[in-house]
Short mmCIF file of C-alpha atoms and ligand atoms in Angstrom, two decimals:
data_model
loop_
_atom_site.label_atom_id
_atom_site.label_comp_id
_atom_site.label_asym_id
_atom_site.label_seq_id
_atom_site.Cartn_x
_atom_site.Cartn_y
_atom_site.Cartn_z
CA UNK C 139 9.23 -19.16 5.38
CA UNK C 140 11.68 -17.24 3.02
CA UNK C 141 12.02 -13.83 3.23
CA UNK C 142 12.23 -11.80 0.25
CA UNK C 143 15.67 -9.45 0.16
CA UNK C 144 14.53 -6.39 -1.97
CA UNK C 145 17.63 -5.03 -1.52
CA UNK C 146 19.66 -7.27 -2.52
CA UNK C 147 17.93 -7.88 -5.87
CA UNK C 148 17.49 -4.38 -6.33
CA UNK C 149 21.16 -4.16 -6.10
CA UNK C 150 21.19 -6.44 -8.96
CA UNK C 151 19.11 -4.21 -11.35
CA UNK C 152 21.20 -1.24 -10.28
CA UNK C 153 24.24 -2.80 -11.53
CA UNK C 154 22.59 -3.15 -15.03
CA UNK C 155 21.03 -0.12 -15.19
CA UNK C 156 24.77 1.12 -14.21
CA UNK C 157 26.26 -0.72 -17.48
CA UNK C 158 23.02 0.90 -19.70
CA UNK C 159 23.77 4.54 -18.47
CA UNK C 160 27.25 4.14 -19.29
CA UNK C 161 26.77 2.63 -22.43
CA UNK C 162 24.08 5.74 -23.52
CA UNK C 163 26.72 7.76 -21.82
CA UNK C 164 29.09 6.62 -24.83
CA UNK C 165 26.76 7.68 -26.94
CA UNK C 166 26.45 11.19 -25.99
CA UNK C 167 22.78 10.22 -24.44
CA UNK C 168 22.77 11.22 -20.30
CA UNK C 169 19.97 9.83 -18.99
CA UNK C 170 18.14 12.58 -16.81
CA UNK C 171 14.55 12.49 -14.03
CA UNK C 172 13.12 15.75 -12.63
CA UNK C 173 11.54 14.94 -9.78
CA UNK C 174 8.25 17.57 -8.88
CA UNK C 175 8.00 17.63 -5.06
CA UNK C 176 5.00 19.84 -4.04
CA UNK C 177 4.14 20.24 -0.41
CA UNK C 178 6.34 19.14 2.99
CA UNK C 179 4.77 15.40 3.48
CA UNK C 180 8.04 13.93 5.16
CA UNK C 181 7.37 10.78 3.67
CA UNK C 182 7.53 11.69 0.47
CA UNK C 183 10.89 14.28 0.97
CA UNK C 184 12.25 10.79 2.28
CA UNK C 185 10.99 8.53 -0.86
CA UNK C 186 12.21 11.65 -3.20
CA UNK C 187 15.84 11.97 -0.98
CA UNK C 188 16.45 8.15 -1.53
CA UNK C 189 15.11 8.07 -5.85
CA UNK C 190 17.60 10.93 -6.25
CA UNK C 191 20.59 9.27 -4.38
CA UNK C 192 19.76 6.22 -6.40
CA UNK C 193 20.02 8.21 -9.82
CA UNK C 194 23.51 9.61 -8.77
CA UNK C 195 24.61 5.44 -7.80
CA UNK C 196 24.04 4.80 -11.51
CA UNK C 197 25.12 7.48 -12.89
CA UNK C 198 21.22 9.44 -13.86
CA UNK C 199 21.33 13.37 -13.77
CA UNK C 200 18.50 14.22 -11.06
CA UNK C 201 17.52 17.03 -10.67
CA UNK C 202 14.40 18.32 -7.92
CA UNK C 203 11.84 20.65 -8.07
CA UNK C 204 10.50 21.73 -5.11
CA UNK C 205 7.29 23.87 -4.26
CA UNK C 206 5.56 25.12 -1.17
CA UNK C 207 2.36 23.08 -0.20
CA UNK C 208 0.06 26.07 -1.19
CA UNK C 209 1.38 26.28 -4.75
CA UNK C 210 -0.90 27.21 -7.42
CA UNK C 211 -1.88 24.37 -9.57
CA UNK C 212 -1.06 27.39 -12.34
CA UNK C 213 2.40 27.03 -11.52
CA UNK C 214 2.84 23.30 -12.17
CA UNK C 215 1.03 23.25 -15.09
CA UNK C 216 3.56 25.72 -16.05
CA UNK C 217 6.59 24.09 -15.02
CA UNK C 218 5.53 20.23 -16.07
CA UNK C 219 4.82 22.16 -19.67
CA UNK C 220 8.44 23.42 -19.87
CA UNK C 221 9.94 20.25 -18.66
CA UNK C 222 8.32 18.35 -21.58
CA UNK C 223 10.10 20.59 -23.86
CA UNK C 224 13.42 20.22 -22.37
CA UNK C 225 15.64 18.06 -24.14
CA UNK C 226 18.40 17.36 -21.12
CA UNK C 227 15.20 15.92 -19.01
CA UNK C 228 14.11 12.32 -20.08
CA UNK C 229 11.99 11.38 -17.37
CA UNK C 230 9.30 13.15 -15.11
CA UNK C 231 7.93 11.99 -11.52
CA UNK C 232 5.01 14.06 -10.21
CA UNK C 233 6.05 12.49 -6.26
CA UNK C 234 2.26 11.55 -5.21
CA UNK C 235 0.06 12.49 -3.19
CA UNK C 236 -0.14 16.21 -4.04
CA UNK C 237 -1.29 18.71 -1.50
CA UNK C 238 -5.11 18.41 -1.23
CA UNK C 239 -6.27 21.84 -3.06
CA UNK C 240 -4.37 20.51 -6.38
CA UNK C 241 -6.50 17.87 -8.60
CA UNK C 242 -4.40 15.50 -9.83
CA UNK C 243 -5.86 14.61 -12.57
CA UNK C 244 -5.67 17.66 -13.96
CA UNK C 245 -1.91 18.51 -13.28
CA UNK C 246 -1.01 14.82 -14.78
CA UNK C 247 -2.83 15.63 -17.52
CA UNK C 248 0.11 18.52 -18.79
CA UNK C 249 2.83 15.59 -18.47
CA UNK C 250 4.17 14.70 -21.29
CA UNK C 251 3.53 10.36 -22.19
CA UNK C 252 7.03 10.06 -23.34
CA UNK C 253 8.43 11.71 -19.95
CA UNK C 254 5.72 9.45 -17.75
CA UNK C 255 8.42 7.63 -15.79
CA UNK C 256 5.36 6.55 -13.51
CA UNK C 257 2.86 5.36 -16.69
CA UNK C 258 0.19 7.73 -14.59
CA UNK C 259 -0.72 9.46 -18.03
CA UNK C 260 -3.69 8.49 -19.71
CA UNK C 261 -2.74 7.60 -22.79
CA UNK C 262 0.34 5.36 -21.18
CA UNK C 263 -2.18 3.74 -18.80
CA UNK C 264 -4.49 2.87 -22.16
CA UNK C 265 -1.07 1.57 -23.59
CA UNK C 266 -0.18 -0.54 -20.35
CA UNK C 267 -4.11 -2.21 -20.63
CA UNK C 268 -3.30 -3.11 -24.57
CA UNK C 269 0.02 -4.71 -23.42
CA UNK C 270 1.74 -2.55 -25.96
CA UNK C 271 3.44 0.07 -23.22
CA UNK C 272 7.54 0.96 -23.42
CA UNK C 273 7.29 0.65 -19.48
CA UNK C 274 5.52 -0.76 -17.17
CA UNK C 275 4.72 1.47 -13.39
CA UNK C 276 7.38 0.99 -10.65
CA UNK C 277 5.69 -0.95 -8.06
CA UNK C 278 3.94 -3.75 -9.97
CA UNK C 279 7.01 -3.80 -12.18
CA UNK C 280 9.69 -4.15 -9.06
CA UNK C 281 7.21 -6.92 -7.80
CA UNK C 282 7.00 -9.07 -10.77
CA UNK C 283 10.89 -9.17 -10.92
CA UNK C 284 10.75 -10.04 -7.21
CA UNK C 285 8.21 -12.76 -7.87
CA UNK C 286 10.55 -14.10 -11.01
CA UNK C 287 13.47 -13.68 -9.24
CA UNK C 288 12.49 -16.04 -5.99
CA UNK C 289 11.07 -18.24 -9.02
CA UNK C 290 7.71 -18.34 -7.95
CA UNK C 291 5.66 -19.59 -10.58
CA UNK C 292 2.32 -17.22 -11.42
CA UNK C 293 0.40 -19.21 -14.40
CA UNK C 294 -2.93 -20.43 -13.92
CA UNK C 295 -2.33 -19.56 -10.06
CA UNK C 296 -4.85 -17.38 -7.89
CA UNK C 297 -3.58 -14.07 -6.98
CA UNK C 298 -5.46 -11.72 -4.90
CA UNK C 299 -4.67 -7.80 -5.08
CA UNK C 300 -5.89 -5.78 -1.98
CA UNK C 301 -5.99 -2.43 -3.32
CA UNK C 302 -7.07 -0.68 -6.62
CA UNK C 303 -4.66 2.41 -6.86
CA UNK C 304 -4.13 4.11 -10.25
CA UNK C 305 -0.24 3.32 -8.78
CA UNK C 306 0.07 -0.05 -7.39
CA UNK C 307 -3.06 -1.89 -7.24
CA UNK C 308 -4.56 -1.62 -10.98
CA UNK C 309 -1.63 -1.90 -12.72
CA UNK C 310 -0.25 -5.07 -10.78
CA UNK C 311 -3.87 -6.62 -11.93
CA UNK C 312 -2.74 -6.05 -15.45
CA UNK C 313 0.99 -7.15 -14.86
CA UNK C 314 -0.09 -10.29 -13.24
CA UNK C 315 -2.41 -11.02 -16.43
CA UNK C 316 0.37 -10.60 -18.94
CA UNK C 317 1.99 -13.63 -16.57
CA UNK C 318 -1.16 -15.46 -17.27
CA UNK C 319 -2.19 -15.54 -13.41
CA UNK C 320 -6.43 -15.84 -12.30
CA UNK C 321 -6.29 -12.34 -10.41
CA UNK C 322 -8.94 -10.82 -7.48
CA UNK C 323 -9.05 -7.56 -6.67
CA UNK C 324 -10.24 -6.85 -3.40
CA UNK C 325 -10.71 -3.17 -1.60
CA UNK C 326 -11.59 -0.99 0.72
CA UNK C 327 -15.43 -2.35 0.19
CA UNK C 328 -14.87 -5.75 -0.41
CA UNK C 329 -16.82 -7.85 1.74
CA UNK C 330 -15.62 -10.83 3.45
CA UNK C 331 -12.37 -9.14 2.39
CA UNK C 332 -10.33 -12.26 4.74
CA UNK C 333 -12.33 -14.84 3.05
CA UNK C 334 -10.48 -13.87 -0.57
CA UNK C 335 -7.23 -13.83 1.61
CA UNK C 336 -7.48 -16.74 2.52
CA UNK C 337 -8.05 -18.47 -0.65
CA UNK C 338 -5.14 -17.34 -2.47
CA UNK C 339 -1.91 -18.68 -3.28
CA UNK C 340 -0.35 -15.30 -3.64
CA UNK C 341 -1.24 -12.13 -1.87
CA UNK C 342 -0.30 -8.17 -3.02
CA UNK C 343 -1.53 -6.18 -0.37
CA UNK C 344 -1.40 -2.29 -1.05
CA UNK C 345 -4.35 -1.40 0.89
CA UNK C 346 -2.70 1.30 3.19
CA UNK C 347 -3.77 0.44 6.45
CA UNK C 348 -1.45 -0.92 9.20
CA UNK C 349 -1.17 -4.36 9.49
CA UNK C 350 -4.84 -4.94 8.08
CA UNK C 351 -3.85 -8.02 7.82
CA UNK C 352 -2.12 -11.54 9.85
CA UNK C 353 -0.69 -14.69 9.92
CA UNK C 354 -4.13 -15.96 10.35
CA UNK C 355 -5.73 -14.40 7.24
CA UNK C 356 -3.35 -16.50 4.81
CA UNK C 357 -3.38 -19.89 3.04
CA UNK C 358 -0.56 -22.84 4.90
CA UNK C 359 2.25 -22.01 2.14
CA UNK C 360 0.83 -18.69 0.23
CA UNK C 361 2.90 -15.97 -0.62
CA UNK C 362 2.86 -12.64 0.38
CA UNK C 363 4.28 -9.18 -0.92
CA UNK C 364 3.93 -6.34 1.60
CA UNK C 365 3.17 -3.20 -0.03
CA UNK C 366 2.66 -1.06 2.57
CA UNK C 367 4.23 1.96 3.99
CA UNK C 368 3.64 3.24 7.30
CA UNK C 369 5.61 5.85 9.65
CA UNK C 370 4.97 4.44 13.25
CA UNK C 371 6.16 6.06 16.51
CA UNK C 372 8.01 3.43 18.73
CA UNK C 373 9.46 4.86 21.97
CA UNK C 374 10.70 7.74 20.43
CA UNK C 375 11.42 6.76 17.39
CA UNK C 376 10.31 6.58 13.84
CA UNK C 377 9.93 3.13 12.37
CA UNK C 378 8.36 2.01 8.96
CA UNK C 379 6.03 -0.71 8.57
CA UNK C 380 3.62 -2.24 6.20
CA UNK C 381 0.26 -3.58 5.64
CA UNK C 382 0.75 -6.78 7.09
CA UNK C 383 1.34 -8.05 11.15
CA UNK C 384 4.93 -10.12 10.75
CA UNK C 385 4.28 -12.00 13.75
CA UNK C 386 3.32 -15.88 13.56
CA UNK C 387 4.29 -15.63 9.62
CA UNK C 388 6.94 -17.80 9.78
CA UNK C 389 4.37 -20.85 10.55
CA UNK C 390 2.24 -19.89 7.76
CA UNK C 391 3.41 -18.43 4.62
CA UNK C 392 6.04 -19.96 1.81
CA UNK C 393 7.82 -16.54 1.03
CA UNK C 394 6.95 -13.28 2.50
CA UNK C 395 8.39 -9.64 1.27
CA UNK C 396 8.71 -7.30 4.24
CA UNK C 397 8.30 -3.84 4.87
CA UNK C 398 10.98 -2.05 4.95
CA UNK C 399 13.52 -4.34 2.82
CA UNK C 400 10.79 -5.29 0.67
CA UNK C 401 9.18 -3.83 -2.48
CA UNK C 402 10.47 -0.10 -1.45
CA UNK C 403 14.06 -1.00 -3.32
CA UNK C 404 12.61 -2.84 -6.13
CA UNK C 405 10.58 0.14 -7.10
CA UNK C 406 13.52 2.47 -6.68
CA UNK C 407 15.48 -0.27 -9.23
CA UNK C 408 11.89 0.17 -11.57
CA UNK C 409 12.16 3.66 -11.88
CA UNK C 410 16.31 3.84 -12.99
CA UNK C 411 15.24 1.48 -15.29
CA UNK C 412 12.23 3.04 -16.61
CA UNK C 413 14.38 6.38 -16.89
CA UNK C 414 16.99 4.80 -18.68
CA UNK C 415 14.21 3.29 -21.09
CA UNK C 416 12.69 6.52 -21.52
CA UNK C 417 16.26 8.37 -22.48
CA UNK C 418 16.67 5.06 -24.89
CA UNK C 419 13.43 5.96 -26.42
N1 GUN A 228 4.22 8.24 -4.00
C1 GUN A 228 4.49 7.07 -3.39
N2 GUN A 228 5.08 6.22 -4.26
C2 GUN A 228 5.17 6.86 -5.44
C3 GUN A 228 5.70 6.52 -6.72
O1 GUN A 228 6.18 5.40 -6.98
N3 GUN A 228 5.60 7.48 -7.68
C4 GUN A 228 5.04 8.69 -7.43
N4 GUN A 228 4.99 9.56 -8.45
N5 GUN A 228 4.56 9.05 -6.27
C5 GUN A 228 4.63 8.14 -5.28
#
């Protein structure tokens, strides 16, 4: 089994995104994301801390809002409505999930399509599903470019999705159809969810439970992209881990992407790019 290094392509991407900044840069264009942080959840003040430092390796203005969990959904509305009309700020990341009295519909609603670095908006979503989108949603994007990268082929091969997210899950269905690929998508109330598993030649899992899955519920020679992200405490100390059991993979699977090392760079890559695209635009 081959393990996927996110990093290390991700690293890749950076340096291009680096030479596009600099080029817009020449042109008196600075590409610029706001990143809207409502609420304390420390995993997503540790997603948000690593997108900004990412923007300032490249060269991106970033610039963080932050708001106390019990903000008013007034408030955002407010702010997202005068960030749309700011010229210096290209793109805009609502950092999901918000706190639980906020609808999120609602508040993603106000953003702007043309500063919808995360294609959450409605219109961009209808865009993405008529293949006629300017950028495509970090996650599924990172993992495609993963996929191509390790040259795995995806036409006319069964891929099954665990996990139907308006952030991961549905969009990678739609991604992996533009690549011409026969696509499941499996969830929380799938039954016989391991039988599907099984089956495929190529597994996304973004299901959000810890190691749902093992070596056992895969195909001899499948691959396998780890989507998950989960704190776990481990004799006093914090360690991240994903949807998927590691152990006994080695004997199974073709190419597996871990958690962390995985997709988390390659959507951090995504989203410089999809900044850059949107300060192009
Ligand atoms: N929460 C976890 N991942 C993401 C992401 O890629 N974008 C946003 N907006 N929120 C997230």
């Amino acid at each position: 089994m081959k393990k996927m290094d996110g990093k290390l392509v991700a690293q890749t991407l950076k340096d291009h995104v680096k030479k596009d900044v600099q080029s817009l840069k020449k042109q008196g264009i600075h590409p610029s994301l706001c990143v809207v942080l409502a609420g304390d959840d420390p995993a997503s003040k540790v997603y948000v801390k690593r997108k900004m430092m990412a923007c300032d390796e490249v060269g991106i203005h970033s610039k963080l809002l932050k708001f106390p969990k019990d903000v008013p959904q007034e408030e955002l509305i407010q702010t997202l409505e005068s960030l749309n009309q700011d010229p210096l700020v290209h793109g805009i990341l609502v950092q999901l999930p918000l706190p639980g009295h906020l609808d999120q519909k609602t508040v993603l609603s106000y953003l702007s399509p043309k500063k919808d670095v995360d294609v959450l908006t409605t219109k961009n979503v209808g865009a993405l599903w008529s293949s006629s989108a300017n950028i495509q949603p970090c996650t599924p994007k990172g993992i495609i470019t993963m996929l191509e990268h390790y040259k795995i082929p995806l036409e006319g091969r069964h891929v099954v999705v665990l996990g139907r997210s308006l952030i991961v899950g549905r969009p990678m269905v739609q991604l992996l159809l533009e690549k011409n690929a026969t696509v499941t998508i499996c969830h929380s109330k799938t039954t016989n969810l391991k039988e599907h598993t099984k089956r495929a030649e190529v597994v996304v899992v973004a299901c959000g439970k810890h190691h749902l899955l093992k070596a056992q519920d895969f195909k001899k020679g499948a691959v396998v992209i780890d989507v998950g992200m989960h704190r776990i405490s481990k004799e006093g100390k914090t360690v991240l881990e994903g949807d998927v059991c590691p152990e006994g993979l080695e004997n199974v699977l073709s190419y597996f992407s871990p958690v962390p090392g995985g997709v988390g760079p390659m959507t951090i890559s995504s989203l410089l790019h999809n900044t850059v695209q949107l300060a192009r635009h």
